[in-house]
Coordinates of C-alpha atoms and ligand atoms in Angstrom, one line a residue:
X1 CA -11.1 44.6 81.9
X2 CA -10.0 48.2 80.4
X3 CA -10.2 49.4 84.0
X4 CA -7.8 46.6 85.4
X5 CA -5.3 47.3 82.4
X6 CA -5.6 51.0 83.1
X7 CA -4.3 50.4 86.5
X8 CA -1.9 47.7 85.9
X9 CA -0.5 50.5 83.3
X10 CA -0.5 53.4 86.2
X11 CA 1.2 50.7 88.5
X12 CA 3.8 49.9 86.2
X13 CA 4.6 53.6 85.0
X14 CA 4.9 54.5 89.1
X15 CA 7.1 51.4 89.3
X16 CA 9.9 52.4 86.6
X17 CA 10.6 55.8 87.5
X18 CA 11.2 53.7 91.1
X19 CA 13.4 51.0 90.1
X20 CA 16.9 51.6 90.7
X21 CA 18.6 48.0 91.0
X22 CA 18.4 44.9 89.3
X23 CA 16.9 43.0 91.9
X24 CA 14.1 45.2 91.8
X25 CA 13.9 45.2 88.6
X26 CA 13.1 41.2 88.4
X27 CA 11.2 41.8 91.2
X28 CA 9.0 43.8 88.9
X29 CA 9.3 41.7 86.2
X30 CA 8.2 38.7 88.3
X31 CA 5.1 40.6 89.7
X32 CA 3.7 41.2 85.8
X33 CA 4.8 38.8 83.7
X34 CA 5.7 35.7 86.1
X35 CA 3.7 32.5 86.5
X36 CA 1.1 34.2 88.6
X37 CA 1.9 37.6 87.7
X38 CA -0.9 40.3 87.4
X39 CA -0.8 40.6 83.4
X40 CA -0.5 36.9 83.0
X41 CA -3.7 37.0 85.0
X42 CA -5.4 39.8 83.1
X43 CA -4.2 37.2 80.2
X44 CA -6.3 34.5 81.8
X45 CA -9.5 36.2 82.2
X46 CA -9.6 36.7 78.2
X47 CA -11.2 33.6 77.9
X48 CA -14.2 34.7 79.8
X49 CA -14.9 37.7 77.4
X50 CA -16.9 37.4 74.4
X51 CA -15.0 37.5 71.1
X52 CA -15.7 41.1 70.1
X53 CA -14.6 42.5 73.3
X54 CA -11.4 39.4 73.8
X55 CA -9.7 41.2 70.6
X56 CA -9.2 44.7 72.0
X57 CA -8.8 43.9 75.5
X58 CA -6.0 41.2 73.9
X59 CA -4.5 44.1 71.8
X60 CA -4.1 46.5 74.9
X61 CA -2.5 43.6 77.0
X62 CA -0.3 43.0 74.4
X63 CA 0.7 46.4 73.8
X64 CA 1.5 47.0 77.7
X65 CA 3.2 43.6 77.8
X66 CA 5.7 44.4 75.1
X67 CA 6.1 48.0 76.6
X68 CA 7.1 46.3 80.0
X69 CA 9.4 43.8 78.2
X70 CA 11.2 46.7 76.8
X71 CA 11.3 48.6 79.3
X72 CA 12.6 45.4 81.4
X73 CA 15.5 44.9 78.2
X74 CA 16.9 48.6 79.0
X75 CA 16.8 49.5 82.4
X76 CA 18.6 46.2 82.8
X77 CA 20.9 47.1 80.4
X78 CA 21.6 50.3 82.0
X79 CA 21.6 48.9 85.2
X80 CA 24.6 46.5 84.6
X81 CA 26.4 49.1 83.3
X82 CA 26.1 51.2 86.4
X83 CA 27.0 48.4 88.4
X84 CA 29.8 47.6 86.7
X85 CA 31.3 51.2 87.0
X86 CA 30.6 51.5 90.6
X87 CA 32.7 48.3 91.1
X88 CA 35.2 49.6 88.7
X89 CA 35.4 53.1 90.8
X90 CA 35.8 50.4 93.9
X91 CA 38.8 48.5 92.7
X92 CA 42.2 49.5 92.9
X93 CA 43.9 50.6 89.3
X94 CA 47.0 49.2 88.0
X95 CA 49.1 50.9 85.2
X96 CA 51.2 47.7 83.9
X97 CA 53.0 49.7 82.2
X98 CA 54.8 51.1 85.1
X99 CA 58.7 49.6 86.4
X100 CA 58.2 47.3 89.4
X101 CA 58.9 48.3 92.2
X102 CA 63.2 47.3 93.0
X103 CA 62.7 46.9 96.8
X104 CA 62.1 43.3 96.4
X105 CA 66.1 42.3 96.1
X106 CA 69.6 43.6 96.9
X107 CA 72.8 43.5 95.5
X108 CA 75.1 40.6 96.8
X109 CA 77.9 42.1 98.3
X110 CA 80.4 41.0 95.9
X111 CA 78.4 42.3 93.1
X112 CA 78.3 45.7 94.6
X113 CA 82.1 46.0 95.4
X114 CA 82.8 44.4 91.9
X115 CA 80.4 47.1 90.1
X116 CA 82.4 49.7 92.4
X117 CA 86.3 48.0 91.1
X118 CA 85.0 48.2 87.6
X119 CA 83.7 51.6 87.4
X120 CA 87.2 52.6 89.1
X121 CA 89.8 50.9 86.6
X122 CA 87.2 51.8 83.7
X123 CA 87.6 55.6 84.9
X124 CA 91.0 54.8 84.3
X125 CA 90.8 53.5 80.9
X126 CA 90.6 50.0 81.6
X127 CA 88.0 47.8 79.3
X128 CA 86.1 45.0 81.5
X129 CA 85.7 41.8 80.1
X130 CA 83.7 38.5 80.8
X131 CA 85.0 34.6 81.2
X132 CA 83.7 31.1 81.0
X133 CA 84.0 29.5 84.2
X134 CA 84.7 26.1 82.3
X135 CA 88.4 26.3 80.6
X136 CA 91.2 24.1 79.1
X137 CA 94.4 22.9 81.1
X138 CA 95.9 25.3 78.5
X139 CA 93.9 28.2 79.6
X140 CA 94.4 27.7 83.2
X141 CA 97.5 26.6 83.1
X142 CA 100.0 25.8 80.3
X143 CA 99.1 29.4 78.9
X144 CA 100.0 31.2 82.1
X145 CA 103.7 28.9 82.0
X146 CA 102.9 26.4 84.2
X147 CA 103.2 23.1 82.6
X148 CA 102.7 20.0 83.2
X149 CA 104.2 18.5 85.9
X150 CA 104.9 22.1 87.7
X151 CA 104.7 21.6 91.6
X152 CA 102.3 25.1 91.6
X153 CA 99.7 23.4 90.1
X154 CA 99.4 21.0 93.7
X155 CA 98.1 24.9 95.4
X156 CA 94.9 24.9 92.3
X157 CA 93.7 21.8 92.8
X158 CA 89.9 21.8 91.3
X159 CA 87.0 20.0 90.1
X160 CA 87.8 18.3 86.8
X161 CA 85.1 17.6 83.9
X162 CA 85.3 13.6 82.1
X163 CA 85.8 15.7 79.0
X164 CA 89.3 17.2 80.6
X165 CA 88.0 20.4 81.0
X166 CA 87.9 22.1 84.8
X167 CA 86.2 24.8 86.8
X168 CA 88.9 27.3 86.7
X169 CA 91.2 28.0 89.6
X170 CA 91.6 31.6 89.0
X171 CA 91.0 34.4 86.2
X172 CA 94.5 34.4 85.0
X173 CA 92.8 31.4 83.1
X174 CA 91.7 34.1 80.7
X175 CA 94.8 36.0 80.6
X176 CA 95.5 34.5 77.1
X177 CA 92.3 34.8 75.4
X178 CA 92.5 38.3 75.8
X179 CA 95.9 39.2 75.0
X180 CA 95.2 37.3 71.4
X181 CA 91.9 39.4 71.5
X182 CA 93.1 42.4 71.7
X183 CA 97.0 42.5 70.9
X184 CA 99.1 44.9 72.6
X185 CA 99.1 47.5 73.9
X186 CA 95.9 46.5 76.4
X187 CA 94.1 47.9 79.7
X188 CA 91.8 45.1 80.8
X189 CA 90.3 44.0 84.4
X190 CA 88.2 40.5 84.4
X191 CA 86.2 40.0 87.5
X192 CA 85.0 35.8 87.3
X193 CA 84.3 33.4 89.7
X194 CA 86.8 30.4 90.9
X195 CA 86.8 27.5 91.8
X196 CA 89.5 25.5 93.9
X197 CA 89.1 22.5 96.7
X198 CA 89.8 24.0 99.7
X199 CA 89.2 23.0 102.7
X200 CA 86.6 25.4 103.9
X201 CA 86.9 27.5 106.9
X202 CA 86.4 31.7 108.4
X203 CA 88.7 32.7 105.1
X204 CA 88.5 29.8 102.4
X205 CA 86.3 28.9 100.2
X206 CA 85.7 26.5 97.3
X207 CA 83.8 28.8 95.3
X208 CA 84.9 32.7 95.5
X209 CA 85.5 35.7 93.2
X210 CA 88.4 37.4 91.7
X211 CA 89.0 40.4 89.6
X212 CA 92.3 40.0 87.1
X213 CA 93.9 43.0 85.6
X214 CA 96.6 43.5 82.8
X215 CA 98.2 46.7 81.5
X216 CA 100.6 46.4 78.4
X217 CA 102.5 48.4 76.5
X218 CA 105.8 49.9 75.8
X219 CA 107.8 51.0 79.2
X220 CA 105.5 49.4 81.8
X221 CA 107.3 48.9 85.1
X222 CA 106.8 48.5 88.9
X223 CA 106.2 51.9 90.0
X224 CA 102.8 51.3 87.2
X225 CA 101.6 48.7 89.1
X226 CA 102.1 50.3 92.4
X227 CA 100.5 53.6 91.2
X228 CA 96.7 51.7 89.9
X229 CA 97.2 49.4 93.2
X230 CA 97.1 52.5 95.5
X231 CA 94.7 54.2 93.9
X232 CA 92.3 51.9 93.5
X233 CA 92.4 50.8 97.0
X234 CA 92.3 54.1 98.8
X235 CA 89.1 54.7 96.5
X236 CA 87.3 51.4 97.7
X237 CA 88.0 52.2 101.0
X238 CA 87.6 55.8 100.9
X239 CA 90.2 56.5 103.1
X240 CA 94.2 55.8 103.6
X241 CA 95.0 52.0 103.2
X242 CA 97.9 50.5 105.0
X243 CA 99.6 48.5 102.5
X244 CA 102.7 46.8 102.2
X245 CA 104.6 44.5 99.0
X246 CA 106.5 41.2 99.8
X247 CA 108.0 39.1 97.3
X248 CA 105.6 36.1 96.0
X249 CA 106.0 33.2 93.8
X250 CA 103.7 33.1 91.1
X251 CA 105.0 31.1 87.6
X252 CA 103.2 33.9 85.2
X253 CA 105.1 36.9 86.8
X254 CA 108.8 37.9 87.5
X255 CA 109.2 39.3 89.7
X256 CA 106.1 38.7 91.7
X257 CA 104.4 40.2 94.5
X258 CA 102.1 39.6 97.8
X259 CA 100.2 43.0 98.5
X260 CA 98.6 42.7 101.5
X261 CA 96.6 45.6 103.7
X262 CA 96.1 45.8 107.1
X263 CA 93.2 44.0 108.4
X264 CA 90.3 46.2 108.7
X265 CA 88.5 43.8 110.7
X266 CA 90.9 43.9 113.7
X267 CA 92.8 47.2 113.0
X268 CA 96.0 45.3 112.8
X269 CA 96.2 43.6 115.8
X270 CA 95.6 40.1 115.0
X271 CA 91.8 37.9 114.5
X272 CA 90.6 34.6 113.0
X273 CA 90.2 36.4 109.7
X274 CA 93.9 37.3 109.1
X275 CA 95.1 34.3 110.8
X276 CA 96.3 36.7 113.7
X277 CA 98.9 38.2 111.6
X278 CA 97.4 41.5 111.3
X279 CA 97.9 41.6 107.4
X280 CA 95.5 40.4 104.7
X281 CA 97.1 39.3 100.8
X282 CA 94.4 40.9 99.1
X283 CA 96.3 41.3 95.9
X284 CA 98.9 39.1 94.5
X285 CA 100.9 40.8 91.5
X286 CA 103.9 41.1 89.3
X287 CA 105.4 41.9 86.1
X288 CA 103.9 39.0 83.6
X289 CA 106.5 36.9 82.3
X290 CA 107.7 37.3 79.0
X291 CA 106.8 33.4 78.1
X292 CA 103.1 34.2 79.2
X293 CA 103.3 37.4 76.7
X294 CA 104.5 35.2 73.9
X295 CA 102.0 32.5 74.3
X296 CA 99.7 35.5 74.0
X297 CA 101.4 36.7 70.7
X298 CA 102.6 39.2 72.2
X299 CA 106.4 40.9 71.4
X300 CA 108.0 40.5 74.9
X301 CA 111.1 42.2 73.6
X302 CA 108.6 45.3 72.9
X303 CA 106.5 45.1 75.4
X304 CA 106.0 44.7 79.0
X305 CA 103.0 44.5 81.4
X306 CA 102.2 44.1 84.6
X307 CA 99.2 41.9 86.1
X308 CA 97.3 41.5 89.6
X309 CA 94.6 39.0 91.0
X310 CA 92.5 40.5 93.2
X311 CA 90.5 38.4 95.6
X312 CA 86.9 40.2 95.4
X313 CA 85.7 37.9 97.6
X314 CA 88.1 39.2 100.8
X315 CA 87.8 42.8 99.4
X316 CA 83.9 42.5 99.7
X317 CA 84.9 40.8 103.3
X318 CA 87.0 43.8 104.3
X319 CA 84.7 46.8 103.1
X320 CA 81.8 45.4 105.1
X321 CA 83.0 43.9 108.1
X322 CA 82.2 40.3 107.2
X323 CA 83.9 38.0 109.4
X324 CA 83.2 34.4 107.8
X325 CA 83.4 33.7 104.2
X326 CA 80.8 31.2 104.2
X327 CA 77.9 33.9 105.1
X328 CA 78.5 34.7 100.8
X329 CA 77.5 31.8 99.3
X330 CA 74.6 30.9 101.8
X331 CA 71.8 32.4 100.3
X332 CA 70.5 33.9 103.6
X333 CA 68.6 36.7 102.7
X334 CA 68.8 37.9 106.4
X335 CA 72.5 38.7 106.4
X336 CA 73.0 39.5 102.7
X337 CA 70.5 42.1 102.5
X338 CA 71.7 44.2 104.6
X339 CA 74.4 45.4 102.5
X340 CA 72.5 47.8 99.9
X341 CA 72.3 50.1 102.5
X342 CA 75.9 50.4 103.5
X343 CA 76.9 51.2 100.3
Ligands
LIG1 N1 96.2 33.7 89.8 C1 96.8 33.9 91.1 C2 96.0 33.0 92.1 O1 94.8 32.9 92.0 C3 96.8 35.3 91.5 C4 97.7 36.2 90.8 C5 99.0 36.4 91.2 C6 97.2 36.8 89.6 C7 99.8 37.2 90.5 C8 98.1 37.7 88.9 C9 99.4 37.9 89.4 O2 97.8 38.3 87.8 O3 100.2 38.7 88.7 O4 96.6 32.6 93.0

Protein backbone atom coordinates (compact mmCIF):
# COMPACT_ATOMS: atom_id res chain seq x y z
CA UNK A 1 0.00 0.00 0.00
CA UNK A 2 2.83 2.66 0.98
CA UNK A 3 4.53 1.64 -2.20
CA UNK A 4 1.28 2.34 -4.44
CA UNK A 5 0.87 5.84 -2.58
CA UNK A 6 4.58 6.49 -3.07
CA UNK A 7 4.05 6.24 -6.81
CA UNK A 8 0.72 7.69 -7.14
CA UNK A 9 2.57 10.75 -5.19
CA UNK A 10 5.63 10.68 -7.86
CA UNK A 11 2.94 10.52 -10.68
CA UNK A 12 1.07 13.31 -9.53
CA UNK A 13 4.22 15.62 -8.70
CA UNK A 14 5.47 14.76 -12.63
CA UNK A 15 1.95 15.63 -13.66
CA UNK A 16 1.71 19.31 -12.23
CA UNK A 17 4.81 20.72 -13.28
CA UNK A 18 3.11 19.31 -16.89
CA UNK A 19 -0.24 20.70 -16.77
CA UNK A 20 -0.66 23.70 -18.61
CA UNK A 21 -4.51 23.98 -19.60
CA UNK A 22 -7.58 23.38 -17.93
CA UNK A 23 -8.65 20.55 -19.83
CA UNK A 24 -5.75 18.78 -18.66
CA UNK A 25 -6.01 19.77 -15.58
CA UNK A 26 -9.70 17.86 -15.12
CA UNK A 27 -8.19 15.42 -16.98
CA UNK A 28 -5.86 14.95 -14.08
CA UNK A 29 -8.35 15.45 -11.71
CA UNK A 30 -10.58 12.74 -13.26
CA UNK A 31 -7.71 10.20 -13.32
CA UNK A 32 -7.17 10.48 -9.19
CA UNK A 33 -10.00 11.47 -7.63
CA UNK A 34 -12.87 10.34 -10.28
CA UNK A 35 -15.27 7.46 -9.93
CA UNK A 36 -12.67 4.97 -10.89
CA UNK A 37 -9.73 7.08 -10.26
CA UNK A 38 -6.41 5.64 -8.98
CA UNK A 39 -6.72 7.23 -5.27
CA UNK A 40 -10.30 6.49 -5.03
CA UNK A 41 -9.01 2.99 -5.72
CA UNK A 42 -6.06 3.03 -3.26
CA UNK A 43 -9.28 4.29 -1.05
CA UNK A 44 -11.00 1.02 -1.74
CA UNK A 45 -8.40 -1.42 -0.96
CA UNK A 46 -8.42 0.09 2.82
CA UNK A 47 -10.94 -2.17 3.70
CA UNK A 48 -8.72 -5.20 3.10
CA UNK A 49 -5.96 -3.99 5.59
CA UNK A 50 -6.03 -4.73 9.08
CA UNK A 51 -6.98 -1.92 11.45
CA UNK A 52 -3.44 -0.93 12.63
CA UNK A 53 -2.08 -0.66 9.26
CA UNK A 54 -5.86 0.91 7.58
CA UNK A 55 -5.11 4.12 9.91
CA UNK A 56 -1.74 5.25 8.51
CA UNK A 57 -2.17 4.09 5.03
CA UNK A 58 -5.75 6.23 5.45
CA UNK A 59 -3.75 9.20 6.92
CA UNK A 60 -1.25 9.20 3.86
CA UNK A 61 -4.14 9.02 1.28
CA UNK A 62 -5.71 11.67 2.88
CA UNK A 63 -2.84 13.82 3.10
CA UNK A 64 -2.07 13.31 -0.85
CA UNK A 65 -5.74 13.73 -1.54
CA UNK A 66 -6.15 17.07 0.00
CA UNK A 67 -2.67 18.07 -1.51
CA UNK A 68 -4.07 17.26 -5.09
CA UNK A 69 -7.40 19.06 -4.30
CA UNK A 70 -5.32 22.09 -3.61
CA UNK A 71 -3.32 21.88 -6.01
CA UNK A 72 -6.37 21.22 -8.41
CA UNK A 73 -8.16 24.76 -6.60
CA UNK A 74 -5.00 26.88 -7.75
CA UNK A 75 -3.66 25.94 -10.90
CA UNK A 76 -7.31 26.29 -11.95
CA UNK A 77 -7.44 29.38 -10.62
CA UNK A 78 -4.39 30.48 -12.36
CA UNK A 79 -5.27 28.90 -15.34
CA UNK A 80 -8.51 30.95 -15.91
CA UNK A 81 -6.81 33.87 -15.38
CA UNK A 82 -4.35 33.20 -18.15
CA UNK A 83 -6.99 32.41 -20.28
CA UNK A 84 -8.81 35.18 -19.76
CA UNK A 85 -5.80 37.55 -20.59
CA UNK A 86 -4.82 35.80 -23.67
CA UNK A 87 -8.43 36.41 -24.99
CA UNK A 88 -8.31 39.86 -23.71
CA UNK A 89 -4.71 40.42 -25.62
CA UNK A 90 -7.08 38.82 -28.69
CA UNK A 91 -9.90 41.23 -28.74
CA UNK A 92 -9.92 44.45 -30.14
CA UNK A 93 -9.81 47.63 -27.53
CA UNK A 94 -12.28 50.27 -27.50
CA UNK A 95 -11.66 53.72 -25.62
CA UNK A 96 -15.47 54.92 -25.21
CA UNK A 97 -14.32 57.83 -24.38
CA UNK A 98 -13.15 58.80 -27.75
CA UNK A 99 -15.60 61.31 -30.36
CA UNK A 100 -17.17 59.02 -32.93
CA UNK A 101 -16.13 58.98 -35.90
CA UNK A 102 -18.28 62.16 -38.22
CA UNK A 103 -17.99 60.16 -41.57
CA UNK A 104 -21.28 58.69 -41.00
CA UNK A 105 -23.47 61.94 -42.22
CA UNK A 106 -23.19 65.17 -44.23
CA UNK A 107 -24.35 68.41 -44.13
CA UNK A 108 -27.66 69.02 -46.23
CA UNK A 109 -26.87 71.45 -48.69
CA UNK A 110 -29.02 74.14 -47.43
CA UNK A 111 -27.51 73.79 -44.04
CA UNK A 112 -24.05 74.30 -45.37
CA UNK A 113 -24.83 77.44 -47.59
CA UNK A 114 -26.95 78.79 -44.63
CA UNK A 115 -23.95 78.15 -41.95
CA UNK A 116 -21.74 79.95 -44.84
CA UNK A 117 -24.71 83.30 -45.17
CA UNK A 118 -24.59 83.45 -41.38
CA UNK A 119 -21.01 83.53 -40.76
CA UNK A 120 -20.92 86.33 -43.58
CA UNK A 121 -23.59 88.86 -42.26
CA UNK A 122 -22.32 87.91 -38.56
CA UNK A 123 -18.73 89.12 -39.81
CA UNK A 124 -20.54 92.03 -40.57
CA UNK A 125 -22.17 92.66 -37.40
CA UNK A 126 -25.38 91.02 -37.93
CA UNK A 127 -26.93 88.84 -34.88
CA UNK A 128 -28.75 85.48 -36.19
CA UNK A 129 -31.83 84.62 -34.77
CA UNK A 130 -34.23 81.58 -34.67
CA UNK A 131 -38.34 81.30 -35.53
CA UNK A 132 -41.26 79.12 -34.91
CA UNK A 133 -42.44 77.72 -37.97
CA UNK A 134 -46.06 77.92 -36.57
CA UNK A 135 -47.26 81.76 -36.36
CA UNK A 136 -50.39 84.06 -36.04
CA UNK A 137 -52.20 85.78 -39.08
CA UNK A 138 -50.72 88.79 -37.25
CA UNK A 139 -47.23 87.60 -37.49
CA UNK A 140 -47.34 86.56 -41.05
CA UNK A 141 -49.35 89.01 -42.14
CA UNK A 142 -51.18 91.89 -40.41
CA UNK A 143 -47.70 92.76 -38.77
CA UNK A 144 -45.88 93.02 -42.11
CA UNK A 145 -49.15 95.55 -43.44
CA UNK A 146 -50.96 93.22 -45.16
CA UNK A 147 -54.41 93.07 -43.76
CA UNK A 148 -57.16 91.33 -44.22
CA UNK A 149 -58.65 91.21 -47.30
CA UNK A 150 -55.24 92.35 -49.11
CA UNK A 151 -55.11 90.71 -52.69
CA UNK A 152 -51.15 89.71 -51.80
CA UNK A 153 -52.15 87.41 -49.45
CA UNK A 154 -53.83 85.13 -52.67
CA UNK A 155 -49.61 84.62 -53.73
CA UNK A 156 -49.01 82.92 -49.67
CA UNK A 157 -51.48 80.66 -49.72
CA UNK A 158 -50.59 77.90 -46.84
CA UNK A 159 -51.49 75.14 -44.66
CA UNK A 160 -53.82 76.46 -41.92
CA UNK A 161 -54.06 74.92 -38.27
CA UNK A 162 -58.10 74.40 -36.62
CA UNK A 163 -56.72 76.58 -33.96
CA UNK A 164 -56.07 79.62 -36.73
CA UNK A 165 -52.60 79.40 -36.60
CA UNK A 166 -50.54 78.48 -40.04
CA UNK A 167 -47.17 77.19 -41.25
CA UNK A 168 -45.63 80.37 -42.14
CA UNK A 169 -45.32 81.62 -45.69
CA UNK A 170 -42.08 83.41 -45.28
CA UNK A 171 -39.60 84.70 -42.47
CA UNK A 172 -40.78 88.18 -42.70
CA UNK A 173 -43.38 86.47 -40.33
CA UNK A 174 -40.84 87.14 -37.61
CA UNK A 175 -39.94 90.59 -38.67
CA UNK A 176 -42.01 91.90 -35.72
CA UNK A 177 -40.98 89.79 -32.93
CA UNK A 178 -37.70 91.02 -33.42
CA UNK A 179 -38.01 94.54 -33.85
CA UNK A 180 -40.02 94.64 -30.32
CA UNK A 181 -37.08 92.38 -29.13
CA UNK A 182 -34.58 94.31 -29.81
CA UNK A 183 -35.74 98.06 -30.51
CA UNK A 184 -33.89 100.06 -32.85
CA UNK A 185 -31.22 100.47 -34.03
CA UNK A 186 -30.92 96.47 -35.12
CA UNK A 187 -28.61 94.13 -37.50
CA UNK A 188 -30.44 90.83 -37.73
CA UNK A 189 -30.61 87.85 -40.45
CA UNK A 190 -33.25 84.87 -39.73
CA UNK A 191 -32.77 81.85 -41.81
CA UNK A 192 -36.38 79.55 -41.17
CA UNK A 193 -38.10 77.27 -43.21
CA UNK A 194 -41.55 78.12 -45.25
CA UNK A 195 -44.16 76.75 -46.15
CA UNK A 196 -46.60 77.73 -49.11
CA UNK A 197 -48.91 75.43 -51.58
CA UNK A 198 -47.37 75.53 -54.59
CA UNK A 199 -47.77 73.55 -57.14
CA UNK A 200 -44.58 71.66 -57.27
CA UNK A 201 -42.26 71.57 -60.12
CA UNK A 202 -37.95 71.94 -61.35
CA UNK A 203 -38.07 75.44 -59.10
CA UNK A 204 -41.15 75.35 -56.53
CA UNK A 205 -41.67 73.89 -53.72
CA UNK A 206 -44.05 73.62 -50.84
CA UNK A 207 -41.58 73.41 -48.22
CA UNK A 208 -38.26 75.52 -48.82
CA UNK A 209 -35.82 77.88 -46.92
CA UNK A 210 -35.30 81.49 -46.52
CA UNK A 211 -32.95 83.76 -44.79
CA UNK A 212 -34.61 87.39 -43.73
CA UNK A 213 -32.45 90.30 -42.90
CA UNK A 214 -33.15 93.77 -41.36
CA UNK A 215 -30.79 96.67 -40.75
CA UNK A 216 -32.14 99.77 -38.79
CA UNK A 217 -31.08 102.84 -37.72
CA UNK A 218 -30.73 106.42 -38.33
CA UNK A 219 -29.81 107.32 -42.22
CA UNK A 220 -30.33 103.89 -43.71
CA UNK A 221 -30.91 104.11 -47.48
CA UNK A 222 -30.69 102.19 -50.85
CA UNK A 223 -27.10 102.40 -51.56
CA UNK A 224 -27.01 100.24 -47.76
CA UNK A 225 -28.88 97.65 -49.06
CA UNK A 226 -27.10 97.45 -52.23
CA UNK A 227 -23.72 97.53 -50.54
CA UNK A 228 -24.54 94.02 -47.91
CA UNK A 229 -26.38 92.55 -51.12
CA UNK A 230 -23.18 92.67 -53.24
CA UNK A 231 -21.01 91.72 -50.86
CA UNK A 232 -22.56 88.94 -49.61
CA UNK A 233 -23.17 87.47 -52.92
CA UNK A 234 -19.77 87.79 -54.52
CA UNK A 235 -18.55 86.03 -51.11
CA UNK A 236 -21.00 82.95 -51.59
CA UNK A 237 -20.04 82.62 -54.90
CA UNK A 238 -16.50 83.47 -54.65
CA UNK A 239 -16.35 85.24 -57.63
CA UNK A 240 -18.09 88.35 -59.62
CA UNK A 241 -22.03 87.90 -59.55
CA UNK A 242 -24.02 89.39 -62.39
CA UNK A 243 -26.78 91.09 -60.68
CA UNK A 244 -29.37 93.33 -61.65
CA UNK A 245 -32.53 95.38 -59.33
CA UNK A 246 -36.08 95.69 -60.87
CA UNK A 247 -38.80 97.21 -59.13
CA UNK A 248 -41.12 94.63 -56.99
CA UNK A 249 -44.29 94.77 -55.13
CA UNK A 250 -44.03 93.66 -51.83
CA UNK A 251 -46.79 95.40 -49.02
CA UNK A 252 -43.88 95.59 -46.16
CA UNK A 253 -41.38 97.71 -48.32
CA UNK A 254 -41.47 100.98 -50.28
CA UNK A 255 -39.99 101.03 -52.55
CA UNK A 256 -39.41 97.46 -53.20
CA UNK A 257 -37.08 95.45 -55.12
CA UNK A 258 -36.53 92.03 -57.30
CA UNK A 259 -32.65 91.19 -57.28
CA UNK A 260 -32.09 88.66 -59.48
CA UNK A 261 -28.51 87.09 -60.71
CA UNK A 262 -27.67 85.47 -63.65
CA UNK A 263 -28.37 81.86 -63.82
CA UNK A 264 -25.39 79.97 -62.97
CA UNK A 265 -26.88 76.93 -64.21
CA UNK A 266 -27.06 77.99 -67.80
CA UNK A 267 -24.63 80.98 -67.88
CA UNK A 268 -27.43 83.22 -68.93
CA UNK A 269 -28.64 81.84 -71.78
CA UNK A 270 -31.90 80.38 -70.86
CA UNK A 271 -32.96 76.53 -68.93
CA UNK A 272 -35.82 74.93 -67.16
CA UNK A 273 -34.44 76.37 -63.88
CA UNK A 274 -34.80 80.11 -64.80
CA UNK A 275 -37.80 79.58 -66.85
CA UNK A 276 -35.47 80.38 -69.91
CA UNK A 277 -35.18 83.92 -68.97
CA UNK A 278 -31.60 83.75 -68.11
CA UNK A 279 -32.17 85.62 -64.63
CA UNK A 280 -32.93 84.08 -61.31
CA UNK A 281 -34.95 86.49 -58.28
CA UNK A 282 -32.85 85.32 -55.63
CA UNK A 283 -33.45 88.14 -53.42
CA UNK A 284 -36.53 90.26 -53.08
CA UNK A 285 -35.82 93.62 -51.06
CA UNK A 286 -36.75 97.06 -50.17
CA UNK A 287 -36.82 99.80 -47.70
CA UNK A 288 -39.42 98.47 -44.85
CA UNK A 289 -42.35 100.52 -44.62
CA UNK A 290 -42.82 102.89 -42.07
CA UNK A 291 -46.35 101.12 -40.89
CA UNK A 292 -44.38 97.73 -40.52
CA UNK A 293 -41.68 99.87 -38.24
CA UNK A 294 -44.50 101.22 -36.15
CA UNK A 295 -46.22 98.01 -35.57
CA UNK A 296 -42.77 97.05 -34.40
CA UNK A 297 -42.58 100.11 -31.97
CA UNK A 298 -40.33 101.44 -33.86
CA UNK A 299 -39.94 105.60 -34.49
CA UNK A 300 -40.42 105.59 -38.33
CA UNK A 301 -39.88 109.33 -38.33
CA UNK A 302 -36.34 108.41 -36.67
CA UNK A 303 -35.53 105.64 -38.22
CA UNK A 304 -35.33 103.78 -41.39
CA UNK A 305 -34.24 100.24 -42.44
CA UNK A 306 -34.03 98.25 -45.15
CA UNK A 307 -34.99 94.42 -45.37
CA UNK A 308 -34.32 91.40 -47.97
CA UNK A 309 -35.75 87.70 -48.27
CA UNK A 310 -33.44 85.56 -49.49
CA UNK A 311 -34.51 82.28 -51.01
CA UNK A 312 -31.72 79.74 -49.36
CA UNK A 313 -33.24 77.22 -51.07
CA UNK A 314 -32.36 78.63 -54.84
CA UNK A 315 -29.06 79.93 -53.41
CA UNK A 316 -28.09 76.36 -52.25
CA UNK A 317 -29.54 75.41 -55.96
CA UNK A 318 -27.23 77.89 -57.71
CA UNK A 319 -23.82 77.26 -55.69
CA UNK A 320 -24.05 73.55 -56.43
CA UNK A 321 -25.43 73.09 -59.67
CA UNK A 322 -28.76 71.50 -58.60
CA UNK A 323 -31.14 71.44 -61.26
CA UNK A 324 -34.51 70.23 -59.55
CA UNK A 325 -35.68 71.45 -56.29
CA UNK A 326 -37.25 68.39 -55.30
CA UNK A 327 -33.72 66.38 -55.05
CA UNK A 328 -33.78 68.71 -51.25
CA UNK A 329 -36.40 67.39 -49.52
CA UNK A 330 -35.99 63.69 -50.81
CA UNK A 331 -33.93 62.22 -48.34
CA UNK A 332 -31.75 60.43 -50.86
CA UNK A 333 -28.62 59.97 -49.26
CA UNK A 334 -27.11 59.26 -52.76
CA UNK A 335 -27.42 62.76 -54.24
CA UNK A 336 -27.33 64.79 -50.91
CA UNK A 337 -24.13 63.52 -49.77
CA UNK A 338 -22.18 64.46 -52.18
CA UNK A 339 -22.21 68.01 -51.26
CA UNK A 340 -19.64 68.00 -48.13
CA UNK A 341 -17.04 67.63 -50.40
CA UNK A 342 -17.77 70.60 -52.69
CA UNK A 343 -17.66 72.80 -50.09
N1 LIG B 1 -41.35 87.79 -47.76
C1 LIG B 1 -41.21 87.87 -49.18
C2 LIG B 1 -41.64 86.58 -49.84
O1 LIG B 1 -41.40 85.55 -49.31
C3 LIG B 1 -39.80 88.18 -49.56
C4 LIG B 1 -39.36 89.54 -49.18
C5 LIG B 1 -39.50 90.58 -50.07
C6 LIG B 1 -38.77 89.78 -47.95
C7 LIG B 1 -39.06 91.83 -49.76
C8 LIG B 1 -38.32 91.06 -47.64
C9 LIG B 1 -38.46 92.08 -48.56
O2 LIG B 1 -37.76 91.34 -46.47
O3 LIG B 1 -38.02 93.30 -48.24
O4 LIG B 1 -42.17 86.60 -50.90
Amino acid sequence: MNEKLQQLREQFEQLSVQISDSAALEQMRISFLGKNGSLTNLFKELRTLSAEDKKTAATGINQLKKELEQFIADKSAELAAAEQAAQLANTETYDFTLPSSLTGGSLHPITLVQREVEAIFASMGFTIEDFREIVDDYDNFEAVNIPPHHPARDMQDTYFLDNGQLLKTHTSAAQNSIMRKYGAPLRAVFPGRCFRNEAIDACHENTFFQMEGMMIDENISISNLIYFMKTMLSEVFKRDIQVRLRPGFFPFVEPGFELDISCLICGGEGCPTCKHSGWLELCPCGMIHPNVLEAGGIDSEKYTGFAFGLGLTRLAMMKYGIKDIRILNSGSLKALSQFTAKQ
